[in-house]
Short mmCIF file of C-alpha atoms and ligand atoms in Angstrom, two decimals:
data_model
loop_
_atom_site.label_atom_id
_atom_site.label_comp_id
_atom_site.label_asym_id
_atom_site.label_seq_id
_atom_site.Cartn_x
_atom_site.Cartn_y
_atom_site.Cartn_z
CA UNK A 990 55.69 22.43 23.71
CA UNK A 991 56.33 25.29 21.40
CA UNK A 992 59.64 27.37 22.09
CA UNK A 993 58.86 31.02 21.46
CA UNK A 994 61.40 32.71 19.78
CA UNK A 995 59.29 35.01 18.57
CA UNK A 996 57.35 37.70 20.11
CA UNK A 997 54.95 37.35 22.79
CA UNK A 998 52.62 39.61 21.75
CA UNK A 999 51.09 40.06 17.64
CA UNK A 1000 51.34 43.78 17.13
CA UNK A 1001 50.02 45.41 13.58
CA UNK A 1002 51.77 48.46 11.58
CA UNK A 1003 49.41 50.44 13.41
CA UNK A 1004 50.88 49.40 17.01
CA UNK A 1005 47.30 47.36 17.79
CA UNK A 1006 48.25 44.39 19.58
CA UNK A 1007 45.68 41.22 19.61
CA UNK A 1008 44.37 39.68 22.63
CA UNK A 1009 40.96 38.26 21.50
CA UNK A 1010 40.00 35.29 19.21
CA UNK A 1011 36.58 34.98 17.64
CA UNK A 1012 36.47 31.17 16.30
CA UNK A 1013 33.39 30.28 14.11
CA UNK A 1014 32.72 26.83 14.55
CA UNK A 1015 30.17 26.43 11.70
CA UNK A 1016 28.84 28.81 8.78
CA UNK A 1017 25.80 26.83 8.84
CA UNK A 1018 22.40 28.71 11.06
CA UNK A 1019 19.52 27.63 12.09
CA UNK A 1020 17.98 31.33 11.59
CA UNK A 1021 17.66 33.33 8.37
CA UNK A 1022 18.41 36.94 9.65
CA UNK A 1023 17.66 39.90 7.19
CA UNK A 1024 20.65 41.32 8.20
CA UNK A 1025 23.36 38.53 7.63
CA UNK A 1026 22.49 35.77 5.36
CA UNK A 1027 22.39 35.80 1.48
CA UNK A 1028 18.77 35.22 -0.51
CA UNK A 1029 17.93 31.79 -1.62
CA UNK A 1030 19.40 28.43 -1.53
CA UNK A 1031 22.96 29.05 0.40
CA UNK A 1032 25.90 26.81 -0.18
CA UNK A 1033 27.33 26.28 3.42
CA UNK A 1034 31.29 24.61 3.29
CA UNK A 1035 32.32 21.27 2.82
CA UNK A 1036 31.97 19.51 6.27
CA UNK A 1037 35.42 18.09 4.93
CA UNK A 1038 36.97 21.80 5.14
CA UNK A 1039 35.67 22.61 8.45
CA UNK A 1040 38.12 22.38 11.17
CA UNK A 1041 37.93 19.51 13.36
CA UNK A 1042 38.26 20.15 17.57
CA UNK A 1043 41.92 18.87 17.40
CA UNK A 1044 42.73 21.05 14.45
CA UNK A 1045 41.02 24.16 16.29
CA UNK A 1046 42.82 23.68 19.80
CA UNK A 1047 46.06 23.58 17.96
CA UNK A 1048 45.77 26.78 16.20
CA UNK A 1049 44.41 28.26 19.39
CA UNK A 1050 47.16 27.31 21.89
CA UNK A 1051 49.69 28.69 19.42
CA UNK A 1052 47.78 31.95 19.47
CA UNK A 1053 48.17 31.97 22.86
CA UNK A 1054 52.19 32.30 22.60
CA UNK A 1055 51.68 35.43 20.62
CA UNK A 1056 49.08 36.67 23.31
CA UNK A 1057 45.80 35.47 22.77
CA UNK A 1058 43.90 35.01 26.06
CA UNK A 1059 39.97 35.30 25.26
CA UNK A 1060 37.78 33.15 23.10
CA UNK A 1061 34.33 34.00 21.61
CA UNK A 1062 32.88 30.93 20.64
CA UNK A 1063 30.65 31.76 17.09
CA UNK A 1064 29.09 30.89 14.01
CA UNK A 1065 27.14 30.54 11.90
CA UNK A 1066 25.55 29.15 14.69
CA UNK A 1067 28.09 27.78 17.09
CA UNK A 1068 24.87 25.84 19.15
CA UNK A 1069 24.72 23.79 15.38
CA UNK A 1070 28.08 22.33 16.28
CA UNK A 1071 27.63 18.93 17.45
CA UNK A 1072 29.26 18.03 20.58
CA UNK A 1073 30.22 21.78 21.33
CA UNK A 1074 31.05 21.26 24.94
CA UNK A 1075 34.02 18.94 24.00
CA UNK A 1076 35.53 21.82 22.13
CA UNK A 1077 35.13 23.98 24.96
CA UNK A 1078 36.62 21.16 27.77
CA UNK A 1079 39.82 21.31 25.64
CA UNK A 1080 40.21 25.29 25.36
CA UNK A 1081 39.84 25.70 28.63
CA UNK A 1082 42.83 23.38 29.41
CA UNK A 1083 45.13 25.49 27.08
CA UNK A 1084 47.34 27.53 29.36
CA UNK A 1085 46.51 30.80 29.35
CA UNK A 1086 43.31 30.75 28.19
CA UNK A 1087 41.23 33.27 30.86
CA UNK A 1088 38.06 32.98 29.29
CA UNK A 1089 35.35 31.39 26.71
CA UNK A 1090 32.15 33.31 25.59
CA UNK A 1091 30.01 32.38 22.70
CA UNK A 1092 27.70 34.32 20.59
CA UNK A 1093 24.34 32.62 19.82
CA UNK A 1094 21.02 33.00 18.36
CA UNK A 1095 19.96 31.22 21.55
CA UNK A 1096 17.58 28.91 19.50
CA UNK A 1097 19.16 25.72 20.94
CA UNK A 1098 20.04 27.43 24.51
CA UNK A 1099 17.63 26.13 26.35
CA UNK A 1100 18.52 22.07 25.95
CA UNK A 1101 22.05 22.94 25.61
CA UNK A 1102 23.41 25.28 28.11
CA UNK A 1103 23.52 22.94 31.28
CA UNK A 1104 26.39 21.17 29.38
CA UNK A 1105 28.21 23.97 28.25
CA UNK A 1106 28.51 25.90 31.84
CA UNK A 1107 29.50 22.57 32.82
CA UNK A 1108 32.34 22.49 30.20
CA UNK A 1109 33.26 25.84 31.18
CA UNK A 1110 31.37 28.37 29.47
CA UNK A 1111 32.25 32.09 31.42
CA UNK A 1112 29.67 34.05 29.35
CA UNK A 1113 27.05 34.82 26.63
CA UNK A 1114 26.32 37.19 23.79
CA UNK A 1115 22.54 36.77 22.53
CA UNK A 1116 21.38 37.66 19.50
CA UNK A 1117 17.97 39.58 20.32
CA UNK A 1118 16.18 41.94 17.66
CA UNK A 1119 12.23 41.85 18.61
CA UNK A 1120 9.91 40.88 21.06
CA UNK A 1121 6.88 40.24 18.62
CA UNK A 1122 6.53 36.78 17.19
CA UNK A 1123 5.35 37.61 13.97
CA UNK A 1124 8.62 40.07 13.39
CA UNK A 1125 10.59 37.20 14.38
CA UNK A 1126 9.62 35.29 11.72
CA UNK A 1127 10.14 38.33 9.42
CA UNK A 1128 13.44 39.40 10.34
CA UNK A 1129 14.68 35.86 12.23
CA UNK A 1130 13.30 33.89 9.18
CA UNK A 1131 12.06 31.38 12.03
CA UNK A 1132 9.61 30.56 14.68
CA UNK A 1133 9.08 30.62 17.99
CA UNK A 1134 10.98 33.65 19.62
CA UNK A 1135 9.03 32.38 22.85
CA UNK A 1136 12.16 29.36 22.82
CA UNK A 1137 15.01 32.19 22.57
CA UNK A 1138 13.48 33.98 25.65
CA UNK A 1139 13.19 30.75 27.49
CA UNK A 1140 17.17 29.59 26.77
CA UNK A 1141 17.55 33.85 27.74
CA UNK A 1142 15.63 32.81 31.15
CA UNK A 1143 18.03 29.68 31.47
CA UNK A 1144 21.37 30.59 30.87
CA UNK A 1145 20.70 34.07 33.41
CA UNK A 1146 19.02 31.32 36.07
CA UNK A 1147 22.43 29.22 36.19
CA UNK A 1148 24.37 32.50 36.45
CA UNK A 1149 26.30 32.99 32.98
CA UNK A 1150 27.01 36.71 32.29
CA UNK A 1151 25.07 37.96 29.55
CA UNK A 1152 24.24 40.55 27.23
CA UNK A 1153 21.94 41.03 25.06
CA UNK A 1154 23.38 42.19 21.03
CA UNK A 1155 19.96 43.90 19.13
CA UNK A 1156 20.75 44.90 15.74
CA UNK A 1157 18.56 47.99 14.83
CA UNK A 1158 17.20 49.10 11.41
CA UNK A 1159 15.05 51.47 10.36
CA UNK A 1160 11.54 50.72 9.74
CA UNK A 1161 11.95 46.76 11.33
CA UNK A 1162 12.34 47.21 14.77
CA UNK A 1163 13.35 50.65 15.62
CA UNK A 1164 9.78 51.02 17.11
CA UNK A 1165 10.92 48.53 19.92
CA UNK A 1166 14.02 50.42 21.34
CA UNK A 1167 11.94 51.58 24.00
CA UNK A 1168 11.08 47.90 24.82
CA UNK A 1169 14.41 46.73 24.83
CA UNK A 1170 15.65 49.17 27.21
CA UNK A 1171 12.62 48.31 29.86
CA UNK A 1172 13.73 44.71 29.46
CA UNK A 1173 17.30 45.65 30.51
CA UNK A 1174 15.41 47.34 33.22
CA UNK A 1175 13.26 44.12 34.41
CA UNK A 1176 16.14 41.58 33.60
CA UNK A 1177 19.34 43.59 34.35
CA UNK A 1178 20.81 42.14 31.75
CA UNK A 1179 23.18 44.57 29.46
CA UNK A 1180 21.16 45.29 26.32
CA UNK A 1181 23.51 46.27 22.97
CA UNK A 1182 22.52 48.19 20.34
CA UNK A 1183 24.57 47.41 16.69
CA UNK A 1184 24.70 49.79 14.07
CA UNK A 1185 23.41 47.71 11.24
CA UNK A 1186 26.92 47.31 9.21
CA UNK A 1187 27.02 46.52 5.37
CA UNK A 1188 28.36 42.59 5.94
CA UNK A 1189 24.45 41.41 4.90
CA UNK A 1190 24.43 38.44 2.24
CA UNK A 1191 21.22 39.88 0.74
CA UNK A 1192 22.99 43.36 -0.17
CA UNK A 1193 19.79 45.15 1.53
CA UNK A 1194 22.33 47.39 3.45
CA UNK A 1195 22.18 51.01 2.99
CA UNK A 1196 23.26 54.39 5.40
CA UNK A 1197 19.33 55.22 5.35
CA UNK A 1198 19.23 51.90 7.32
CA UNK A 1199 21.42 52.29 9.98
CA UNK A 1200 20.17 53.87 13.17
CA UNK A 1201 23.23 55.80 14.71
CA UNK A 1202 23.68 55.60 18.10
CA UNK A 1203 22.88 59.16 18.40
CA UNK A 1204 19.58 59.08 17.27
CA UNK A 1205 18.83 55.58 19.65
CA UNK A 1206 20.01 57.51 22.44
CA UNK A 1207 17.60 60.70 21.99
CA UNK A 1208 14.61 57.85 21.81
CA UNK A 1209 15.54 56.34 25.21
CA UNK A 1210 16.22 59.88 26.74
CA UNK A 1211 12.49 61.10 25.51
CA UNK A 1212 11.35 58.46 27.71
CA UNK A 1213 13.80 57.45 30.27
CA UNK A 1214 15.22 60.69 30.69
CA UNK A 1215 19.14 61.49 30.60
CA UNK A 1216 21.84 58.07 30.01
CA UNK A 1217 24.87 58.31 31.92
CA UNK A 1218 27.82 56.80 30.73
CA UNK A 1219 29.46 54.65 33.19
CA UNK A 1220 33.18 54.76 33.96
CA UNK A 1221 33.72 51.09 33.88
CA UNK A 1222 33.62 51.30 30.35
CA UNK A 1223 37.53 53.25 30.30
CA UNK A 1224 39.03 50.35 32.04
CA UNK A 1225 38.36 48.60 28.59
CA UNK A 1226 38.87 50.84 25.39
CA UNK A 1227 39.15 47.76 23.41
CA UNK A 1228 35.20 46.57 24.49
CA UNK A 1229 33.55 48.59 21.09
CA UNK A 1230 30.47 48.80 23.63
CA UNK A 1231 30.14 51.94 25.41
CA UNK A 1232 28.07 51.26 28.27
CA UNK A 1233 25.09 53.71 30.09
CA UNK A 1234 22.51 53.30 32.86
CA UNK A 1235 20.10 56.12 34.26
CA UNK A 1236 19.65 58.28 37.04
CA UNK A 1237 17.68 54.84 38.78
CA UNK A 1238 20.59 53.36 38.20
CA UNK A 1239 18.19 50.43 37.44
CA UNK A 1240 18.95 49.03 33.87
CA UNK A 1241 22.48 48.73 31.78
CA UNK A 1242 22.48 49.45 27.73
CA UNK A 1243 25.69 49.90 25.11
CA UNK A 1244 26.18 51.27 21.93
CA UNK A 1245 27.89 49.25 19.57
CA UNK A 1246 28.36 52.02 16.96
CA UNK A 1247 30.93 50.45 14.18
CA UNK A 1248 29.24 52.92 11.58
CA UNK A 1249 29.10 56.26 13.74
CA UNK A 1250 31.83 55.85 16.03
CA UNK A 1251 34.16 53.09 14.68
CA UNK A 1252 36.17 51.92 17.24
CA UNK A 1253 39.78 50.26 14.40
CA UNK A 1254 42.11 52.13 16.73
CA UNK A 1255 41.27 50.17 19.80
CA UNK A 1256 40.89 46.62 17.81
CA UNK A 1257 42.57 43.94 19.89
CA UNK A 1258 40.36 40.95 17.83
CA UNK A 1259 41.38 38.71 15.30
CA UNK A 1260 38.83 35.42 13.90
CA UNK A 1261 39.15 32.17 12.90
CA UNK A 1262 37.16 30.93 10.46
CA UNK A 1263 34.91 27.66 10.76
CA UNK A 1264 37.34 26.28 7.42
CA UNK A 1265 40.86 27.44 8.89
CA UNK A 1266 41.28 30.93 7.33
CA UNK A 1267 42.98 33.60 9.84
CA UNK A 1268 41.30 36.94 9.51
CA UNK A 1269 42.77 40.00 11.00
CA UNK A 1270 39.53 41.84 10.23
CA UNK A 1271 35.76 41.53 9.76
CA UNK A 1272 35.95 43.09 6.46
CA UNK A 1273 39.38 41.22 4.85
CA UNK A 1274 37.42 38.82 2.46
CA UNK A 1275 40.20 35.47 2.17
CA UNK A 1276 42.11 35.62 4.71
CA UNK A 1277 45.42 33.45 5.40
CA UNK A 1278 44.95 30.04 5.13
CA UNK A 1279 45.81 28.12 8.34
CA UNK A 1280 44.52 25.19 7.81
CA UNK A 1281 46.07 24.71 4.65
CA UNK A 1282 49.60 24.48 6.55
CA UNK A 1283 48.49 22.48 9.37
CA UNK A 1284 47.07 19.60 7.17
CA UNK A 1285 48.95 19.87 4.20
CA UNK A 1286 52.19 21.46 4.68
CA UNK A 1287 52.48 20.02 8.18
CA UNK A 1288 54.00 22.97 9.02
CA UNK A 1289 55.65 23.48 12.30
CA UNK A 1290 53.71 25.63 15.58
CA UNK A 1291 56.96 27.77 14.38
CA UNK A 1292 56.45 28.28 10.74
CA UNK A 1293 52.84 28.71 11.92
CA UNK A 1294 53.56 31.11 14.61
CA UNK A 1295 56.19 33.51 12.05
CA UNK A 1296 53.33 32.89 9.15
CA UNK A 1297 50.62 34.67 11.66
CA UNK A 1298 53.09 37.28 12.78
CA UNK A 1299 53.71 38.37 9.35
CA UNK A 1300 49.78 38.72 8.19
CA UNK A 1301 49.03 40.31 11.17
CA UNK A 1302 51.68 43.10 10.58
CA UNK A 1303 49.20 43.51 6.94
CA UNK A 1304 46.39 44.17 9.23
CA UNK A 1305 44.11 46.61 7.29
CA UNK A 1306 43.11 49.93 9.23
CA UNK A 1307 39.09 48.71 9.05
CA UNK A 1308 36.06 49.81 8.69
CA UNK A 1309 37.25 53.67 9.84
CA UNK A 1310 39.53 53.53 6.23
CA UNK A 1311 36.14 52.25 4.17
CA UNK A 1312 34.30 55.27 5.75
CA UNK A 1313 36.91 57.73 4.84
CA UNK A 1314 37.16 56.66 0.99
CA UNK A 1315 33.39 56.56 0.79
CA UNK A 1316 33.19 52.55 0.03
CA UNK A 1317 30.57 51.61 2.17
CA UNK A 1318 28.59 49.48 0.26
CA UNK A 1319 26.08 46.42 0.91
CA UNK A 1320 27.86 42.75 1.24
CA UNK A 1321 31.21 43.85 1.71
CA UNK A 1322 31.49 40.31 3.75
CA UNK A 1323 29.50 37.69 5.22
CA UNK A 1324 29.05 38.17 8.52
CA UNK A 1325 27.71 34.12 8.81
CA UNK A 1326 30.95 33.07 7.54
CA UNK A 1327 33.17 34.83 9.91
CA UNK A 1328 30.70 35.37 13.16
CA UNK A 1329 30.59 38.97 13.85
N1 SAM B 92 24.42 33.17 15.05
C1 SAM B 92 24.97 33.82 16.16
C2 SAM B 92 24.15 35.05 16.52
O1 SAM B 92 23.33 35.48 15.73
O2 SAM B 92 24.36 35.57 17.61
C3 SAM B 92 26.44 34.19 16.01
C4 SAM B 92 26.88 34.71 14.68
S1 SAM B 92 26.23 36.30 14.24
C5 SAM B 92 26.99 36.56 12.70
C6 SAM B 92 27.10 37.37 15.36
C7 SAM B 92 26.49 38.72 15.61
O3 SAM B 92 26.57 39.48 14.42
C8 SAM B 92 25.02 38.71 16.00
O4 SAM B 92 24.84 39.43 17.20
C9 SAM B 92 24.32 39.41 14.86
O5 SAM B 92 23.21 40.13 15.28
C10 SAM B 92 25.42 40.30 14.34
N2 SAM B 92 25.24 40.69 12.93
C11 SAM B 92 25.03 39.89 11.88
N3 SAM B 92 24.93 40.61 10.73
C12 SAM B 92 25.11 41.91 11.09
C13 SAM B 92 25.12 43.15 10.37
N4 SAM B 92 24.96 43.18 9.07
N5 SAM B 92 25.34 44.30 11.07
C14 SAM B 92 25.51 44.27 12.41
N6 SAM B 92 25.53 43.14 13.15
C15 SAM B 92 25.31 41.97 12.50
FE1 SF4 B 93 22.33 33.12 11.82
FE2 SF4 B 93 23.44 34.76 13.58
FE3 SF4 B 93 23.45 35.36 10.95
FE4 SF4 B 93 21.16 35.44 12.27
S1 SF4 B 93 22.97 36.73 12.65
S2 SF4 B 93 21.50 34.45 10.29
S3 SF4 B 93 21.40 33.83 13.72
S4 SF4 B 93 24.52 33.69 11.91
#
């Protein structure tokens, strides 16, 4: 039992407090996206350095003294990790834990998502960017998007909430936004759209790539007339989505607009990495080296707990700081490694 003499909340020298872990289980995918993995042969960590489920449930119920309540589940490909559901049957025994999502590629959804609701698994984020096979392959760098719609059809059938995250660039799949929107319509599930941000291992990224929100939303209102944004969304300013429906109030969407409308002021997440390193943001490269203390230095959940609540006061300001200095650039991380 840790005694907290410290305080119950991690606040940053910009007054954000954290409430959300992202843990990548794995860096290793299954997929190949244009977007987020480097060119050629990729050197995926040691399995020695990757945390094991003991190390990970540690780390996360001494976040949860210093106010961490919700877990996003990630990767790499967290469906890669063998024996997932284990992970997930001891996280949801940590005291205050509320909830467990995961982000997926939805590949492997279909043969494993009976065991993970069973573990415990509240919700899903899936990774969706075309509905045409051969793009797939293009952009996916695999086959069979016909398996990602059927784990899609499976995880909504048992009842998991989900949403759907569509990464848009120009000239790929832009020409399907109108798609994507009728299949929030026929599904009800929440569609997202990402700005495409510059954490691509390939170093394709570029601004002429990114479709802003603005320009997604005057497509859908050509076609679907007016969006209207709903209120729900101000009960949350920490969710970066901005959600909309129509006039038929049939059909949800969001923005996720981190290049447009960066949303650093409202950040309540922090990640763990699949080999122990604590990031306060998606775009601080190292990061502070957990596991280093906990197998090591056999440091203390104190020593561990002060060590965390002194690199989160070095929080950077994100993304909105890049933007200002003009250092937007391709591969300023990899998004694989730390799980979006
Ligand atoms: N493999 C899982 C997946 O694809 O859902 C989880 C990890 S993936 C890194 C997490 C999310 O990051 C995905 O929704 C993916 O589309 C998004 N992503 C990856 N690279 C991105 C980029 N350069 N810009 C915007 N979103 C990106
Ligand atoms: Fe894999 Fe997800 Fe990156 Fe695609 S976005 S390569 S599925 S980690």
């Amino acid at each position: 039992m840790i005694q907290t003499n410290s305080p119950k909340v991690l606040r940053d020298s910009f007054n954000r407090a954290a409430r959300k872990l992202r843990i990548s289980v794995t860096d290793k995918c299954n997929m190949k996206c244009i977007y987020c993995m480097p060119n050629g042969n990729i050197k995926w960590i040691d399995s020695k350095e990757i945390l094991n489920f003991k190390e990970i449930i540690r780390i996360v119920s001494i976040f949860t003294h210093l106010g961490i309540t919700k877990i996003r589940l990630t990767g790499g490909e967290p469906l890669l990790r063998p024996s997932l559901e284990n992970l997930i049957r001891g996280l949801i025994k940590i005291q205050n834990i509320e909830t467990i999502s995961m982000t997926t590629n939805g590949f492997l959804l279909e043969e494993k998502i009976n065991q993970l609701k069973s573990a415990g698994l509240n919700s899903l984020n899936i990774s969706l960017d075309t509905f045409r096979e051969e793009r797939f392959r293009t952009l996916n760098g695999i086959s069979n998007l016909n398996k990602v719609l059927r784990g899609i059809q499976k995880a909504s059938e048992l009842g998991l909430k989900i949403k759907i995250n569509t990464v848009i660039i120009r000239n790929w799949n832009d020409d399907e936004i109108i798609n994507f929107v009728k299949f929030a319509k026929d599904t009800g599930l929440i569609v997202r759209f990402i700005e495409f941000m510059p954490l691509d291992g390939s170093g394709i990224w570029n601004h002429n790539l990114v479709v802003t929100k603005k320009e997604i939303i005057k497509i859908i209102e050509s076609s679907f007339g007016n969006v209207i944004s709903l209120d729900e969304n101000n009960s949350c300013p920490s969710d970066p989505a901005t959600v909309y429906n129509f006039d038929d109030r049939k059909g949800k969407i969001g923005f996720i607009p981190s290049i447009t409308e960066p949303f650093c002021s409202n950040c309540d997440r922090i990640r763990l990495t699949s080999d122990g390193r604590f990031l306060t943001c998606l775009f601080e490269k190292e990061g502070y080296d957990l596991k280093k203390m906990i197998r090591n230095a056999k440091a203390t959940d104190q020593e561990i707990i002060n060590y965390i609540v002194n690199c989160y006061k070095m929080k950077p300001e994100g993304i909105v700081q890049l933007i200002r200095i003009n250092q937007l650039r391709p591969t300023l991380n990899l998004m694989h490694t730390i799980g979006g």
